[in-house]
Amino acid sequence: MLALMQLIFRYGFLELQNIPLALADWQYMLLVLATMSIAAGGYIINNIFDVETDTENKPENVIVGKFISETKAYNLYIGFTIIGVAIGFYLSNVINKPSFASIFIILAATLYFYSTSLKQSLLIGNFIVALLLSFSVIIIGIFDLYPVTFEENRAFMGLLFSILLDYAIFAFIINFTREIVKDLQDIEGDSNQGMNTLPIAFGTDKTTKLVFGLSFIPIILILNYINANLFSAGLLYGTVFGLVFILAPLVYFTIKIWSANTTKDFHHLSTVLKWILFFGILSIVVISLNIKHNA
C-alpha cells in the first residue's frame, strides 16, 4: 500500500501537472525504496517484540521464531534500516538539502521506539502509526516539489503541496481510526500481554461508540471537500467516484461500528477502512484525469 500510494501520487498526479520535478524517475524509485526499506525495518522490529501477542491474536501471521530466527530477523531489521537511511542521505544530497537525511533517521528511530515502548502507551502508538503513513505522502512534496519551487511558480507549487497535505490528513484520519479498530479486534491478546490500548482502558462498548463519533469527522470533511472542490468545479467523474467509493463506504462503516462487538466484526470493519484508504488515494488519479479531460 505504501509503495503504491507513492507511485500513484507521482505518476497519477504530479506527472500530469506539466511541472518540473526535482527527482528523475529512477531517483524517485529510490525514494520509494528508501521509504519501503525503513517501513520494512519497522515491520520486522515490531514482529520481533510482538511474538507473544501475535501468537495469541494472529498465530497464522507469526513469522519470527516460526519461519526465521530472532537473530536473522534482527539482521534483516538492521539491513533494511541502513539501506533506507543511506538512500535518504544520497537523495538529500541530490536535491542539495543534506540536512533532510535526518528525516529518514527520525523515521527509523520513531519506528524502533514505537515497537519497543510507545505502542504500549494509550493512543500514542495509534497516533504514531497513522502519522508515519501520512508523512509518506508529505515526503513526496519535500523531495519532489520543494527543491524546484521558486518565486515564479511558488503559488502553483504551493497549491500542489496543499493537495498532498489534504490527502496526508485523510490518510492520517482513516489509519488512526483503523488502528483503534484493530485494537478492538486484538483486545484479548493485548490484555493478556499487559498492553494499554484504548479498548483495554475503556472497554469495548465505550471504544466502539468513540470510533462511531470519530467516523463523522472524515464523513463531514470529505462531503465538504467533494462539494467545494469537485461538484462546484463540474468534475462529474471525480464527484461520483468520491461519493460511491469513499463516502458511501464511510457511511457503511459508521452504521456497522455502532453495533460491532465480535472479533469478526472488527476484522471486517478494519478491512473496510483499508479499502476506503486505497480508493481515497486512487481518487487523485480520477480527479487529475477529470480535470485534464475538462480542460
Short mmCIF file of C-alpha atoms in Angstrom, two decimals:
data_model
loop_
_atom_site.label_atom_id
_atom_site.label_comp_id
_atom_site.label_asym_id
_atom_site.label_seq_id
_atom_site.Cartn_x
_atom_site.Cartn_y
_atom_site.Cartn_z
CA MET A 1 0.00 0.00 0.00
CA LEU A 2 2.82 2.40 0.89
CA ALA A 3 4.74 1.99 -2.38
CA LEU A 4 1.54 2.01 -4.44
CA MET A 5 0.45 5.22 -2.74
CA GLN A 6 3.71 6.99 -3.54
CA LEU A 7 3.67 5.77 -7.15
CA ILE A 8 0.07 6.95 -7.60
CA PHE A 9 0.88 10.45 -6.35
CA ARG A 10 3.91 10.73 -8.62
CA TYR A 11 2.57 9.24 -11.86
CA GLY A 12 -1.15 9.73 -11.38
CA PHE A 13 -0.91 13.30 -10.12
CA LEU A 14 2.36 15.23 -10.27
CA GLU A 15 3.42 13.91 -13.71
CA LEU A 16 0.10 15.15 -15.14
CA GLN A 17 0.67 18.74 -13.99
CA ASN A 18 3.31 19.71 -16.55
CA ILE A 19 5.73 20.98 -13.92
CA PRO A 20 9.43 20.38 -13.23
CA LEU A 21 10.15 17.72 -10.61
CA ALA A 22 13.32 17.52 -8.56
CA LEU A 23 13.86 13.77 -8.89
CA ALA A 24 14.37 11.77 -12.06
CA ASP A 25 12.24 8.63 -12.39
CA TRP A 26 14.99 6.32 -11.13
CA GLN A 27 15.71 8.67 -8.23
CA TYR A 28 12.04 8.70 -7.30
CA MET A 29 12.13 4.90 -7.32
CA LEU A 30 14.97 5.22 -4.81
CA LEU A 31 12.75 7.44 -2.64
CA VAL A 32 10.07 4.75 -2.73
CA LEU A 33 12.69 2.11 -1.95
CA ALA A 34 14.02 4.16 0.99
CA THR A 35 10.54 4.57 2.42
CA MET A 36 9.75 0.89 1.92
CA SER A 37 13.06 -0.19 3.45
CA ILE A 38 12.51 1.84 6.61
CA ALA A 39 8.90 0.61 6.78
CA ALA A 40 10.10 -2.98 6.33
CA GLY A 41 12.61 -2.50 9.12
CA GLY A 42 9.85 -1.15 11.34
CA TYR A 43 7.62 -4.09 10.47
CA ILE A 44 10.36 -6.58 11.33
CA ILE A 45 11.30 -5.00 14.68
CA ASN A 46 7.61 -4.79 15.55
CA ASN A 47 7.23 -8.51 14.81
CA ILE A 48 10.22 -9.31 16.99
CA PHE A 49 8.71 -7.58 20.01
CA ASP A 50 5.18 -8.77 19.22
CA VAL A 51 5.80 -12.52 19.00
CA GLU A 52 3.84 -13.37 22.15
CA THR A 53 0.95 -11.03 21.36
CA ASP A 54 0.71 -12.17 17.73
CA THR A 55 0.89 -15.83 18.80
CA GLU A 56 -2.32 -15.25 20.74
CA ASN A 57 -4.10 -12.80 18.43
CA LYS A 58 -2.97 -13.94 14.97
CA PRO A 59 -0.98 -17.19 15.23
CA GLU A 60 -1.14 -17.72 11.45
CA ASN A 61 0.75 -14.44 10.92
CA VAL A 62 3.65 -15.19 13.26
CA ILE A 63 6.95 -15.17 11.34
CA VAL A 64 9.75 -14.61 13.86
CA GLY A 65 10.62 -17.84 15.61
CA LYS A 66 8.45 -19.80 13.20
CA PHE A 67 9.94 -19.20 9.77
CA ILE A 68 13.06 -17.20 10.64
CA SER A 69 15.12 -16.96 13.81
CA GLU A 70 15.13 -13.89 16.01
CA THR A 71 18.81 -13.30 15.19
CA LYS A 72 18.13 -13.33 11.46
CA ALA A 73 15.16 -11.02 11.99
CA TYR A 74 17.40 -8.53 13.82
CA ASN A 75 19.94 -8.69 10.99
CA LEU A 76 17.20 -8.02 8.44
CA TYR A 77 15.94 -5.10 10.53
CA ILE A 78 19.41 -3.57 10.67
CA GLY A 79 19.97 -4.19 6.94
CA PHE A 80 16.70 -2.63 5.78
CA THR A 81 17.12 0.36 8.10
CA ILE A 82 20.68 1.04 6.90
CA ILE A 83 19.55 0.82 3.26
CA GLY A 84 16.68 3.25 3.87
CA VAL A 85 18.81 5.80 5.72
CA ALA A 86 21.68 5.51 3.21
CA ILE A 87 19.37 6.11 0.24
CA GLY A 88 17.80 9.01 2.12
CA PHE A 89 21.27 10.51 2.65
CA TYR A 90 22.03 10.16 -1.07
CA LEU A 91 18.73 11.74 -2.18
CA SER A 92 19.14 14.60 0.28
CA ASN A 93 22.44 15.44 -1.36
CA VAL A 94 20.92 15.08 -4.84
CA ILE A 95 18.48 17.91 -4.06
CA ASN A 96 21.24 19.88 -2.26
CA LYS A 97 19.50 19.56 1.11
CA PRO A 98 21.85 17.26 3.08
CA SER A 99 20.08 18.08 6.35
CA PHE A 100 16.96 16.31 5.00
CA ALA A 101 18.76 13.00 5.63
CA SER A 102 17.73 13.47 9.26
CA ILE A 103 14.12 12.80 8.18
CA PHE A 104 14.95 9.17 7.45
CA ILE A 105 16.90 8.79 10.68
CA ILE A 106 13.98 10.20 12.67
CA LEU A 107 11.52 7.90 10.88
CA ALA A 108 13.64 4.82 11.60
CA ALA A 109 14.16 5.82 15.24
CA THR A 110 10.45 6.51 15.72
CA LEU A 111 9.52 3.07 14.37
CA TYR A 112 12.04 1.46 16.73
CA PHE A 113 10.76 3.28 19.81
CA TYR A 114 7.19 2.58 18.73
CA SER A 115 7.84 -1.16 18.68
CA THR A 116 9.85 -1.26 21.89
CA SER A 117 7.79 1.02 24.15
CA LEU A 118 5.49 3.64 22.62
CA LYS A 119 2.91 1.19 21.25
CA GLN A 120 2.08 0.18 24.82
CA SER A 121 1.05 3.75 25.68
CA LEU A 122 -2.59 4.77 25.39
CA LEU A 123 -3.30 6.12 21.87
CA ILE A 124 0.33 7.19 21.32
CA GLY A 125 1.07 4.09 19.26
CA ASN A 126 -2.06 4.58 17.15
CA PHE A 127 -1.11 8.21 16.58
CA ILE A 128 2.46 7.39 15.52
CA VAL A 129 1.44 4.68 13.02
CA ALA A 130 -1.13 7.00 11.42
CA LEU A 131 1.30 9.92 11.38
CA LEU A 132 4.07 7.90 9.70
CA LEU A 133 1.71 6.78 6.93
CA SER A 134 0.54 10.33 6.28
CA PHE A 135 4.14 11.57 6.28
CA SER A 136 4.93 9.17 3.43
CA VAL A 137 2.69 11.45 1.34
CA ILE A 138 4.22 14.69 2.61
CA ILE A 139 7.75 13.44 1.91
CA ILE A 140 6.86 13.41 -1.80
CA GLY A 141 6.38 17.16 -1.70
CA ILE A 142 9.54 17.65 0.34
CA PHE A 143 11.76 15.81 -2.13
CA ASP A 144 9.99 16.33 -5.47
CA LEU A 145 8.37 19.79 -5.22
CA TYR A 146 10.19 21.90 -2.65
CA PRO A 147 13.65 21.79 -4.35
CA VAL A 148 12.21 23.14 -7.63
CA THR A 149 9.93 25.76 -6.07
CA PHE A 150 10.90 29.32 -6.95
CA GLU A 151 9.27 32.73 -6.79
CA GLU A 152 7.79 32.33 -10.29
CA ASN A 153 5.98 29.04 -9.57
CA ARG A 154 5.54 29.32 -5.80
CA ALA A 155 1.76 29.79 -5.94
CA PHE A 156 1.11 26.72 -8.11
CA MET A 157 3.62 24.56 -6.27
CA GLY A 158 2.03 25.65 -3.02
CA LEU A 159 -1.34 24.53 -4.36
CA LEU A 160 0.02 21.11 -5.29
CA PHE A 161 1.67 20.75 -1.90
CA SER A 162 -1.61 21.67 -0.19
CA ILE A 163 -3.36 18.92 -2.16
CA LEU A 164 -0.76 16.42 -0.96
CA LEU A 165 -1.34 17.72 2.56
CA ASP A 166 -5.11 17.20 2.19
CA TYR A 167 -4.51 13.57 1.25
CA ALA A 168 -2.00 13.16 4.07
CA ILE A 169 -4.63 14.36 6.55
CA PHE A 170 -7.16 11.95 5.02
CA ALA A 171 -4.68 9.07 5.33
CA PHE A 172 -3.97 10.03 8.94
CA ILE A 173 -7.64 10.11 10.00
CA ILE A 174 -8.55 6.83 8.29
CA ASN A 175 -5.48 4.98 9.51
CA PHE A 176 -5.80 6.36 13.05
CA THR A 177 -9.38 5.07 13.17
CA ARG A 178 -8.29 1.74 11.71
CA GLU A 179 -5.59 1.32 14.35
CA ILE A 180 -8.22 1.68 17.08
CA VAL A 181 -10.46 -0.85 15.32
CA LYS A 182 -7.51 -3.25 15.14
CA ASP A 183 -7.03 -2.77 18.88
CA LEU A 184 -10.68 -3.73 19.33
CA GLN A 185 -10.04 -6.84 17.27
CA ASP A 186 -6.95 -7.78 19.32
CA ILE A 187 -8.23 -6.81 22.78
CA GLU A 188 -7.97 -10.28 24.30
CA GLY A 189 -4.37 -10.96 23.33
CA ASP A 190 -3.28 -7.38 24.07
CA SER A 191 -4.83 -7.59 27.53
CA ASN A 192 -3.02 -10.84 28.31
CA GLN A 193 0.27 -9.22 27.29
CA GLY A 194 -0.23 -6.19 29.54
CA MET A 195 -0.87 -3.69 26.76
CA ASN A 196 -2.69 -0.43 27.49
CA THR A 197 -4.81 0.14 24.39
CA LEU A 198 -7.99 2.20 24.29
CA PRO A 199 -10.35 -0.82 24.37
CA ILE A 200 -8.49 -2.23 27.38
CA ALA A 201 -8.60 1.09 29.24
CA PHE A 202 -12.23 2.00 28.48
CA GLY A 203 -13.84 -1.24 27.36
CA THR A 204 -15.15 -2.43 24.01
CA ASP A 205 -18.53 -0.70 24.18
CA LYS A 206 -17.22 2.78 25.00
CA THR A 207 -14.45 2.47 22.42
CA THR A 208 -16.84 1.46 19.62
CA LYS A 209 -19.02 4.46 20.47
CA LEU A 210 -15.95 6.69 20.39
CA VAL A 211 -15.00 5.32 16.96
CA PHE A 212 -18.60 5.89 15.88
CA GLY A 213 -18.23 9.55 16.83
CA LEU A 214 -14.79 9.85 15.21
CA SER A 215 -16.14 8.41 11.95
CA PHE A 216 -18.23 11.54 11.42
CA ILE A 217 -15.09 13.66 11.09
CA PRO A 218 -13.94 12.16 7.74
CA ILE A 219 -17.56 12.00 6.52
CA ILE A 220 -18.04 15.73 7.08
CA LEU A 221 -14.60 16.65 5.72
CA ILE A 222 -14.96 14.53 2.59
CA LEU A 223 -18.52 15.69 1.91
CA ASN A 224 -17.33 19.29 2.18
CA TYR A 225 -14.27 18.57 0.01
CA ILE A 226 -16.37 16.94 -2.72
CA ASN A 227 -18.86 19.81 -2.73
CA ALA A 228 -16.28 22.62 -2.61
CA ASN A 229 -13.61 21.22 -4.93
CA LEU A 230 -15.27 18.69 -7.23
CA PHE A 231 -19.01 19.22 -7.63
CA SER A 232 -18.77 23.02 -7.78
CA ALA A 233 -15.97 22.72 -10.37
CA GLY A 234 -18.09 20.47 -12.60
CA LEU A 235 -15.85 17.43 -12.11
CA LEU A 236 -18.56 14.79 -12.56
CA TYR A 237 -16.34 11.70 -12.55
CA GLY A 238 -14.40 12.85 -9.51
CA THR A 239 -17.65 13.65 -7.68
CA VAL A 240 -19.25 10.29 -8.45
CA PHE A 241 -16.07 8.41 -7.55
CA GLY A 242 -15.82 10.20 -4.23
CA LEU A 243 -19.45 9.61 -3.33
CA VAL A 244 -19.55 5.93 -4.35
CA PHE A 245 -16.11 4.64 -3.38
CA ILE A 246 -15.20 6.83 -0.39
CA LEU A 247 -18.20 8.50 1.21
CA ALA A 248 -20.64 5.58 0.88
CA PRO A 249 -18.23 3.03 2.46
CA LEU A 250 -17.55 5.51 5.26
CA VAL A 251 -21.27 5.80 5.97
CA TYR A 252 -21.48 1.98 5.91
CA PHE A 253 -18.59 1.82 8.40
CA THR A 254 -20.29 4.31 10.70
CA ILE A 255 -23.53 2.32 10.70
CA LYS A 256 -21.80 -1.01 11.32
CA ILE A 257 -19.38 0.13 14.04
CA TRP A 258 -22.28 1.13 16.31
CA SER A 259 -23.34 -2.49 16.81
CA ALA A 260 -20.00 -4.26 16.24
CA ASN A 261 -18.92 -6.44 19.16
CA THR A 262 -17.07 -9.50 17.85
CA THR A 263 -13.57 -10.09 16.52
CA LYS A 264 -15.09 -10.94 13.15
CA ASP A 265 -16.99 -7.63 13.09
CA PHE A 266 -13.88 -5.60 13.85
CA HIS A 267 -11.77 -7.51 11.31
CA HIS A 268 -14.39 -6.79 8.65
CA LEU A 269 -14.53 -3.08 9.53
CA SER A 270 -10.74 -2.84 9.56
CA THR A 271 -10.77 -4.23 6.01
CA VAL A 272 -13.44 -1.70 5.01
CA LEU A 273 -11.23 1.15 6.22
CA LYS A 274 -8.28 -0.29 4.32
CA TRP A 275 -10.31 -0.20 1.10
CA ILE A 276 -11.52 3.33 1.87
CA LEU A 277 -7.90 4.40 2.22
CA PHE A 278 -6.99 2.72 -1.08
CA PHE A 279 -9.85 4.31 -3.02
CA GLY A 280 -9.18 7.63 -1.33
CA ILE A 281 -5.61 7.61 -2.62
CA LEU A 282 -6.76 6.38 -6.05
CA SER A 283 -9.17 9.31 -6.29
CA ILE A 284 -6.26 11.65 -7.05
CA VAL A 285 -5.84 9.87 -10.40
CA VAL A 286 -9.55 10.09 -11.22
CA ILE A 287 -9.67 13.79 -10.28
CA SER A 288 -6.48 14.61 -12.22
CA LEU A 289 -7.74 12.88 -15.35
CA ASN A 290 -11.16 14.50 -14.92
CA ILE A 291 -9.54 17.95 -14.76
CA LYS A 292 -7.38 17.19 -17.80
CA HIS A 293 -10.39 15.93 -19.76
CA ASN A 294 -12.48 19.01 -18.85
CA ALA A 295 -9.63 21.31 -19.80
#
